[in-house]
mmCIF file of C-alpha atoms in Angstrom:
data_model
loop_
_atom_site.group_PDB
_atom_site.id
_atom_site.type_symbol
_atom_site.label_atom_id
_atom_site.label_comp_id
_atom_site.label_asym_id
_atom_site.label_seq_id
_atom_site.Cartn_x
_atom_site.Cartn_y
_atom_site.Cartn_z
ATOM 1 C CA MET A 1 0.000 0.000 0.000
ATOM 2 C CA LYS A 2 1.757 3.127 -1.240
ATOM 3 C CA ALA A 3 1.245 6.219 0.909
ATOM 4 C CA ILE A 4 0.294 9.403 -0.925
ATOM 5 C CA GLU A 5 0.892 12.992 0.141
ATOM 6 C CA GLN A 6 -2.244 14.914 1.057
ATOM 7 C CA ARG A 7 -2.908 18.461 2.276
ATOM 8 C CA LEU A 8 -5.821 20.020 4.121
ATOM 9 C CA PRO A 9 -7.012 23.462 3.011
ATOM 10 C CA GLN A 10 -5.603 26.352 5.067
ATOM 11 C CA GLU A 11 -7.246 29.756 5.379
ATOM 12 C CA PHE A 12 -4.992 32.581 4.209
ATOM 13 C CA ASP A 13 -5.380 34.480 7.498
ATOM 14 C CA LYS A 14 -4.591 31.509 9.766
ATOM 15 C CA SER A 15 -1.138 30.273 10.823
ATOM 16 C CA PHE A 16 -2.330 26.698 11.460
ATOM 17 C CA ILE A 17 -5.239 24.449 10.521
ATOM 18 C CA VAL A 18 -8.279 23.437 12.561
ATOM 19 C CA PHE A 19 -10.452 21.203 10.404
ATOM 20 C CA ARG A 20 -13.621 19.218 11.033
ATOM 21 C CA GLU A 21 -14.068 15.971 9.080
ATOM 22 C CA THR A 22 -17.608 14.583 9.027
ATOM 23 C CA GLY A 23 -19.539 12.220 6.795
ATOM 24 C CA GLN A 24 -20.816 8.678 6.446
ATOM 25 C CA TYR A 25 -17.235 7.452 6.912
ATOM 26 C CA PHE A 26 -13.693 8.868 6.860
ATOM 27 C CA PRO A 27 -12.643 8.974 3.172
ATOM 28 C CA CYS A 28 -8.879 9.594 3.451
ATOM 29 C CA PRO A 29 -6.540 6.945 2.007
ATOM 30 C CA TRP A 30 -3.189 5.822 3.450
ATOM 31 C CA HIS A 31 -1.369 9.149 3.388
ATOM 32 C CA TYR A 32 1.188 11.499 4.926
ATOM 33 C CA HIS A 33 1.863 15.252 4.999
ATOM 34 C CA PRO A 34 4.590 17.668 6.156
ATOM 35 C CA GLU A 35 2.624 18.976 9.140
ATOM 36 C CA PHE A 36 2.378 17.805 12.753
ATOM 37 C CA GLU A 37 -1.160 16.565 13.361
ATOM 38 C CA LEU A 38 -3.563 15.997 16.247
ATOM 39 C CA VAL A 39 -6.541 13.787 15.384
ATOM 40 C CA LEU A 40 -9.555 13.628 17.702
ATOM 41 C CA ILE A 41 -12.386 11.199 16.923
ATOM 42 C CA THR A 42 -15.678 12.620 18.177
ATOM 43 C CA SER A 43 -17.872 9.895 16.670
ATOM 44 C CA SER A 44 -17.570 6.432 15.035
ATOM 45 C CA THR A 45 -15.353 3.371 15.428
ATOM 46 C CA GLY A 46 -12.850 1.511 13.294
ATOM 47 C CA ARG A 47 -9.216 0.660 12.747
ATOM 48 C CA ARG A 48 -6.350 3.147 12.660
ATOM 49 C CA MET A 49 -2.938 2.542 11.173
ATOM 50 C CA VAL A 50 -0.009 4.754 12.153
ATOM 51 C CA GLY A 51 3.246 3.667 10.554
ATOM 52 C CA ASP A 52 3.426 -0.070 11.217
ATOM 53 C CA HIS A 53 1.026 0.100 14.176
ATOM 54 C CA ILE A 54 -2.497 -1.274 13.763
ATOM 55 C CA GLY A 55 -4.974 -0.324 16.467
ATOM 56 C CA TYR A 56 -8.644 0.447 16.989
ATOM 57 C CA PHE A 57 -10.363 3.761 17.574
ATOM 58 C CA GLU A 58 -13.620 4.857 19.126
ATOM 59 C CA LYS A 59 -15.163 8.085 20.360
ATOM 60 C CA ASP A 60 -12.639 10.422 22.072
ATOM 61 C CA ASP A 61 -9.588 8.643 20.632
ATOM 62 C CA LEU A 62 -6.720 11.172 20.397
ATOM 63 C CA VAL A 63 -3.496 10.690 18.410
ATOM 64 C CA PHE A 64 -0.555 13.055 17.860
ATOM 65 C CA MET A 65 1.705 12.467 14.826
ATOM 66 C CA GLY A 66 4.839 14.004 13.386
ATOM 67 C CA PRO A 67 5.457 15.027 9.754
ATOM 68 C CA LYS A 68 5.593 12.450 6.944
ATOM 69 C CA LEU A 69 4.376 9.576 9.121
ATOM 70 C CA PRO A 70 1.926 7.506 6.986
ATOM 71 C CA HIS A 71 -1.462 6.936 8.601
ATOM 72 C CA VAL A 72 -5.123 6.210 7.913
ATOM 73 C CA TRP A 73 -8.370 5.920 9.889
ATOM 74 C CA MET A 74 -10.689 3.229 8.423
ATOM 75 C CA ASN A 75 -14.235 2.978 9.731
ATOM 76 C CA ASP A 76 -15.973 -0.277 10.562
ATOM 77 C CA SER A 77 -18.114 -1.849 7.827
ATOM 78 C CA GLU A 78 -21.426 -0.505 9.147
ATOM 79 C CA TYR A 79 -20.215 3.038 8.401
ATOM 80 C CA ILE A 80 -18.985 2.104 4.923
ATOM 81 C CA ASN A 81 -22.310 0.399 4.176
ATOM 82 C CA GLY A 82 -24.417 3.226 5.603
ATOM 83 C CA GLU A 83 -25.808 1.048 8.397
ATOM 84 C CA ALA A 84 -24.368 2.925 11.383
ATOM 85 C CA ASP A 85 -26.628 5.002 13.649
ATOM 86 C CA CYS A 86 -24.287 8.009 13.503
ATOM 87 C CA PHE A 87 -21.831 9.731 11.147
ATOM 88 C CA ALA A 88 -18.069 9.518 11.366
ATOM 89 C CA ASP A 89 -16.822 12.778 12.850
ATOM 90 C CA GLY A 90 -13.420 14.072 13.863
ATOM 91 C CA ILE A 91 -11.411 17.229 14.504
ATOM 92 C CA VAL A 92 -7.903 17.732 13.131
ATOM 93 C CA ILE A 93 -5.242 20.286 14.077
ATOM 94 C CA GLN A 94 -2.233 20.663 11.779
ATOM 95 C CA PHE A 95 0.793 22.942 12.115
ATOM 96 C CA VAL A 96 4.271 23.097 10.634
ATOM 97 C CA GLU A 97 7.319 23.233 12.873
ATOM 98 C CA ASN A 98 8.177 26.856 12.114
ATOM 99 C CA PHE A 99 4.653 28.305 11.945
ATOM 100 C CA LEU A 100 5.681 30.862 14.587
ATOM 101 C CA GLY A 101 9.178 31.439 13.221
ATOM 102 C CA ASP A 102 12.411 29.490 12.914
ATOM 103 C CA LYS A 103 13.562 30.275 16.479
ATOM 104 C CA PHE A 104 10.284 29.455 18.232
ATOM 105 C CA LEU A 105 11.250 25.951 19.386
ATOM 106 C CA ASN A 106 14.710 27.007 20.519
ATOM 107 C CA ILE A 107 13.589 29.235 23.371
ATOM 108 C CA PRO A 108 13.985 27.655 26.858
ATOM 109 C CA GLU A 109 10.244 27.437 27.515
ATOM 110 C CA MET A 110 9.806 25.068 24.554
ATOM 111 C CA ALA A 111 12.194 22.339 25.763
ATOM 112 C CA GLY A 112 9.427 19.994 26.916
ATOM 113 C CA LEU A 113 7.344 20.501 23.790
ATOM 114 C CA LYS A 114 10.382 19.998 21.573
ATOM 115 C CA LYS A 115 10.927 16.572 23.116
ATOM 116 C CA MET A 116 7.308 15.600 22.428
ATOM 117 C CA LEU A 117 7.553 16.804 18.840
ATOM 118 C CA GLU A 118 10.551 14.516 18.367
ATOM 119 C CA LEU A 119 8.686 11.549 19.854
ATOM 120 C CA SER A 120 5.654 12.255 17.656
ATOM 121 C CA GLY A 121 7.660 11.015 14.687
ATOM 122 C CA ARG A 122 6.486 7.565 15.782
ATOM 123 C CA GLY A 123 2.937 8.723 16.520
ATOM 124 C CA MET A 124 1.436 8.612 20.001
ATOM 125 C CA VAL A 125 -1.995 7.962 21.442
ATOM 126 C CA ILE A 126 -2.764 10.429 24.260
ATOM 127 C CA LYS A 127 -4.482 9.031 27.337
ATOM 128 C CA GLY A 128 -5.954 9.883 30.733
ATOM 129 C CA GLN A 129 -6.629 13.399 31.984
ATOM 130 C CA THR A 130 -4.358 14.860 29.309
ATOM 131 C CA LYS A 131 -6.629 13.404 26.647
ATOM 132 C CA GLU A 132 -9.738 14.768 28.359
ATOM 133 C CA LYS A 133 -8.283 18.281 28.622
ATOM 134 C CA ILE A 134 -7.045 18.404 25.011
ATOM 135 C CA ASN A 135 -10.265 16.896 23.648
ATOM 136 C CA SER A 136 -12.348 19.541 25.400
ATOM 137 C CA LEU A 137 -10.195 22.351 23.989
ATOM 138 C CA MET A 138 -10.194 20.942 20.447
ATOM 139 C CA LYS A 139 -13.988 20.816 20.420
ATOM 140 C CA GLU A 140 -14.106 24.485 21.438
ATOM 141 C CA MET A 141 -11.437 25.519 18.910
ATOM 142 C CA VAL A 142 -13.704 24.692 15.968
ATOM 143 C CA ASN A 143 -15.643 27.881 16.729
ATOM 144 C CA MET A 144 -12.665 30.033 17.768
ATOM 145 C CA ASN A 145 -10.748 32.589 15.752
ATOM 146 C CA GLY A 146 -7.692 34.787 16.075
ATOM 147 C CA LEU A 147 -5.755 35.011 19.328
ATOM 148 C CA GLN A 148 -8.316 32.923 21.167
ATOM 149 C CA ARG A 149 -7.608 29.949 18.927
ATOM 150 C CA LEU A 150 -3.842 30.485 19.102
ATOM 151 C CA SER A 151 -4.040 30.698 22.887
ATOM 152 C CA ALA A 152 -5.927 27.398 22.972
ATOM 153 C CA LEU A 153 -3.199 25.766 20.858
ATOM 154 C CA PHE A 154 -0.544 26.998 23.287
ATOM 155 C CA THR A 155 -2.522 25.465 26.138
ATOM 156 C CA ILE A 156 -2.511 22.165 24.234
ATOM 157 C CA PHE A 157 1.246 22.530 23.767
ATOM 158 C CA ASP A 158 1.587 22.945 27.535
ATOM 159 C CA TYR A 159 -0.441 19.780 28.167
ATOM 160 C CA LEU A 160 1.681 17.830 25.687
ATOM 161 C CA ALA A 161 4.965 19.192 27.051
ATOM 162 C CA THR A 162 4.246 18.074 30.612
ATOM 163 C CA THR A 163 2.374 14.791 30.198
ATOM 164 C CA THR A 164 3.489 11.198 30.603
ATOM 165 C CA GLU A 165 0.064 9.888 29.585
ATOM 166 C CA TYR A 166 0.854 8.575 26.130
ATOM 167 C CA GLU A 167 1.812 5.425 24.254
ATOM 168 C CA LEU A 168 4.128 5.431 21.241
ATOM 169 C CA LEU A 169 2.697 3.665 18.205
ATOM 170 C CA ALA A 170 5.036 2.997 15.244
ATOM 171 C CA SER A 171 8.201 1.033 15.976
ATOM 172 C CA PRO A 172 11.592 2.773 15.664
ATOM 173 C CA GLY A 173 12.608 0.785 12.591
ATOM 174 C CA TYR A 174 9.603 1.957 10.601
ATOM 175 C CA VAL A 175 11.037 5.432 10.139
ATOM 176 C CA GLN A 176 13.898 6.197 7.778
ATOM 177 C CA LYS A 177 17.402 5.537 9.030
ATOM 178 C CA THR A 178 18.442 8.487 11.157
ATOM 179 C CA THR A 179 21.126 10.973 10.130
ATOM 180 C CA VAL A 180 20.973 13.013 13.352
ATOM 181 C CA GLN A 181 24.355 13.832 14.857
ATOM 182 C CA CYS A 182 25.058 12.261 18.255
ATOM 183 C CA SER A 183 25.653 14.495 21.258
ATOM 184 C CA ASP A 184 25.705 11.910 24.055
ATOM 185 C CA ARG A 185 26.024 8.207 24.776
ATOM 186 C CA PHE A 186 22.292 7.527 24.592
ATOM 187 C CA ASN A 187 21.939 9.086 21.141
ATOM 188 C CA LYS A 188 25.133 7.458 19.929
ATOM 189 C CA VAL A 189 23.780 3.984 20.714
ATOM 190 C CA THR A 190 20.428 4.767 19.103
ATOM 191 C CA GLU A 191 22.019 6.096 15.934
ATOM 192 C CA TYR A 192 24.349 3.116 15.654
ATOM 193 C CA ILE A 193 21.422 0.690 15.888
ATOM 194 C CA MET A 194 19.375 2.639 13.334
ATOM 195 C CA ARG A 195 22.290 2.730 10.910
ATOM 196 C CA ASN A 196 23.226 -0.929 11.256
ATOM 197 C CA PHE A 197 20.139 -2.946 12.251
ATOM 198 C CA ASP A 198 20.012 -4.578 8.803
ATOM 199 C CA SER A 199 23.517 -6.008 9.314
ATOM 200 C CA ASP A 200 24.949 -8.603 11.696
ATOM 201 C CA ILE A 201 25.043 -6.253 14.670
ATOM 202 C CA THR A 202 26.290 -7.894 17.890
ATOM 203 C CA LEU A 203 26.121 -7.042 21.575
ATOM 204 C CA PRO A 204 29.921 -6.632 22.022
ATOM 205 C CA GLU A 205 29.981 -4.423 18.929
ATOM 206 C CA VAL A 206 27.306 -2.012 20.110
ATOM 207 C CA ALA A 207 28.684 -2.015 23.658
ATOM 208 C CA SER A 208 32.041 -0.858 22.318
ATOM 209 C CA VAL A 209 30.332 2.066 20.575
ATOM 210 C CA SER A 210 29.222 3.320 23.991
ATOM 211 C CA ASN A 211 32.653 2.605 25.549
ATOM 212 C CA MET A 212 31.106 0.239 28.086
ATOM 213 C CA ALA A 213 31.739 -3.274 29.221
ATOM 214 C CA ILE A 214 29.028 -5.675 28.042
ATOM 215 C CA THR A 215 27.433 -6.114 31.477
ATOM 216 C CA THR A 216 27.437 -2.358 32.123
ATOM 217 C CA PHE A 217 25.967 -1.721 28.690
ATOM 218 C CA CYS A 218 23.173 -4.270 29.202
ATOM 219 C CA ASN A 219 22.191 -2.608 32.474
ATOM 220 C CA PHE A 220 22.394 0.855 30.881
ATOM 221 C CA PHE A 221 20.273 -0.231 27.917
ATOM 222 C CA LYS A 222 17.573 -1.862 30.037
ATOM 223 C CA GLU A 223 17.383 1.209 32.269
ATOM 224 C CA HIS A 224 16.999 3.679 29.392
ATOM 225 C CA TYR A 225 15.007 1.643 26.853
ATOM 226 C CA ARG A 226 13.006 -0.526 29.308
ATOM 227 C CA VAL A 227 13.745 -3.603 27.170
ATOM 228 C CA THR A 228 16.879 -5.619 26.477
ATOM 229 C CA PHE A 229 19.138 -4.791 23.562
ATOM 230 C CA ILE A 230 17.980 -7.885 21.641
ATOM 231 C CA GLU A 231 14.297 -7.050 22.230
ATOM 232 C CA TYR A 232 14.845 -3.500 20.987
ATOM 233 C CA LEU A 233 16.808 -4.682 17.945
ATOM 234 C CA ASN A 234 14.011 -7.075 16.995
ATOM 235 C CA THR A 235 11.445 -4.277 17.371
ATOM 236 C CA VAL A 236 13.460 -2.056 15.026
ATOM 237 C CA ARG A 237 13.941 -4.839 12.478
ATOM 238 C CA VAL A 238 10.294 -5.911 12.482
ATOM 239 C CA GLY A 239 9.187 -2.291 12.119
ATOM 240 C CA TYR A 240 11.394 -1.870 9.069
ATOM 241 C CA ALA A 241 10.069 -5.138 7.636
ATOM 242 C CA CYS A 242 6.539 -3.763 8.044
ATOM 243 C CA LYS A 243 7.542 -0.728 5.997
ATOM 244 C CA LEU A 244 8.908 -2.964 3.223
ATOM 245 C CA LEU A 245 5.828 -5.200 3.218
ATOM 246 C CA ALA A 246 3.435 -2.239 3.138
ATOM 247 C CA GLU A 247 5.100 0.229 0.802
ATOM 248 C CA LYS A 248 7.400 -1.720 -1.491
ATOM 249 C CA ASN A 249 7.069 -4.680 -3.801
ATOM 250 C CA LYS A 250 8.832 -7.072 -1.425
ATOM 251 C CA ASN A 251 7.893 -10.607 -0.521
ATOM 252 C CA VAL A 252 8.292 -11.985 3.005
ATOM 253 C CA VAL A 253 11.727 -13.523 2.368
ATOM 254 C CA GLU A 254 13.092 -10.280 0.892
ATOM 255 C CA ALA A 255 11.638 -8.220 3.762
ATOM 256 C CA ALA A 256 13.220 -10.576 6.301
ATOM 257 C CA TYR A 257 16.662 -10.451 4.690
ATOM 258 C CA GLU A 258 16.669 -6.667 4.168
ATOM 259 C CA SER A 259 15.631 -6.140 7.794
ATOM 260 C CA GLY A 260 18.628 -8.012 9.128
ATOM 261 C CA TYR A 261 17.257 -11.538 9.545
ATOM 262 C CA LYS A 262 19.202 -14.397 8.017
ATOM 263 C CA ASN A 263 16.808 -17.062 9.304
ATOM 264 C CA LEU A 264 13.223 -16.972 8.012
ATOM 265 C CA ALA A 265 11.838 -19.043 10.892
ATOM 266 C CA ASN A 266 13.321 -16.611 13.428
ATOM 267 C CA PHE A 267 11.909 -13.660 11.472
ATOM 268 C CA ASN A 268 8.427 -15.172 11.454
ATOM 269 C CA ARG A 269 8.664 -15.957 15.156
ATOM 270 C CA GLN A 270 9.822 -12.459 16.127
ATOM 271 C CA PHE A 271 7.295 -10.793 13.825
ATOM 272 C CA LYS A 272 4.358 -12.671 15.345
ATOM 273 C CA LYS A 273 5.628 -12.009 18.870
ATOM 274 C CA ILE A 274 5.796 -8.248 18.268
ATOM 275 C CA LYS A 275 2.824 -7.721 15.900
ATOM 276 C CA ASN A 276 0.527 -10.558 17.026
ATOM 277 C CA MET A 277 0.190 -11.694 13.413
ATOM 278 C CA THR A 278 2.345 -13.285 10.742
ATOM 279 C CA PRO A 279 4.135 -11.215 8.062
ATOM 280 C CA THR A 280 1.682 -12.524 5.464
ATOM 281 C CA GLU A 281 -1.310 -11.556 7.619
ATOM 282 C CA TYR A 282 0.189 -8.106 8.169
ATOM 283 C CA ARG A 283 0.697 -7.541 4.448
ATOM 284 C CA ARG A 284 -2.857 -8.641 3.716
ATOM 285 C CA THR A 285 -4.196 -6.343 6.452
ATOM 286 C CA VAL A 286 -2.410 -3.188 5.310
ATOM 287 C CA ASN A 287 -3.423 -3.767 1.706
ATOM 288 C CA MET A 288 -7.131 -4.148 2.441
ATOM 289 C CA GLU A 289 -9.292 -1.644 0.589
#
């Protein structure tokens, strides 16, 4: 399933987009765009795909996504067939990174938000009280204009910058290989994995990159990533395999090999463990009309 680039209409006198989508069902295809995006579902149910993540949405579902991350919201069959007792309805906020100027995110007060914007490259579902507060504001913003609407967006930024109530969606390996320069040990390890996950990367090798003994590195990795190095590496590889299966003309064997697996049985086992379905089932799911 090839993602296409789509844009929402923006009013000439507005610096960001607040858009209401309503109809029998959500019509958008698998797509991406250069803006950050908040998507609030106010009515209907169905399946949402964000990168290689497949989940389900219902009323009040709230997702925050970074630029160029492919996604789609697909309603359940009763909406497609016109048998549902309500319309599909949602509210979308879109903004580009520099909509308030190139230096906006570099001021000290934006440090927390900047971190969340970086994490949103994988997509995140917002939960708990943070979700309730943002949902309430987004519903009001539909009828706001001018400084009132901008003020509401800044309040949302504050909620995002200070919350821990979220779950990341797409796996790290789904995104393109990083080219970000490393400034510390944590980033150096992450970049090395993202550059080399499709090769025979070993524990002693990656430990040496961080200038740690293997035991020290394993403890460091588990503390910072909350999983073991091998578990993280498999998550990255399976995520990249999902990208190949969904967006390129690759069969399962090719996707396994190009993701760093030399053993097809191990690939299938790890894929099912992480995605709760086989590679073939995943490919069939993401290519459903």
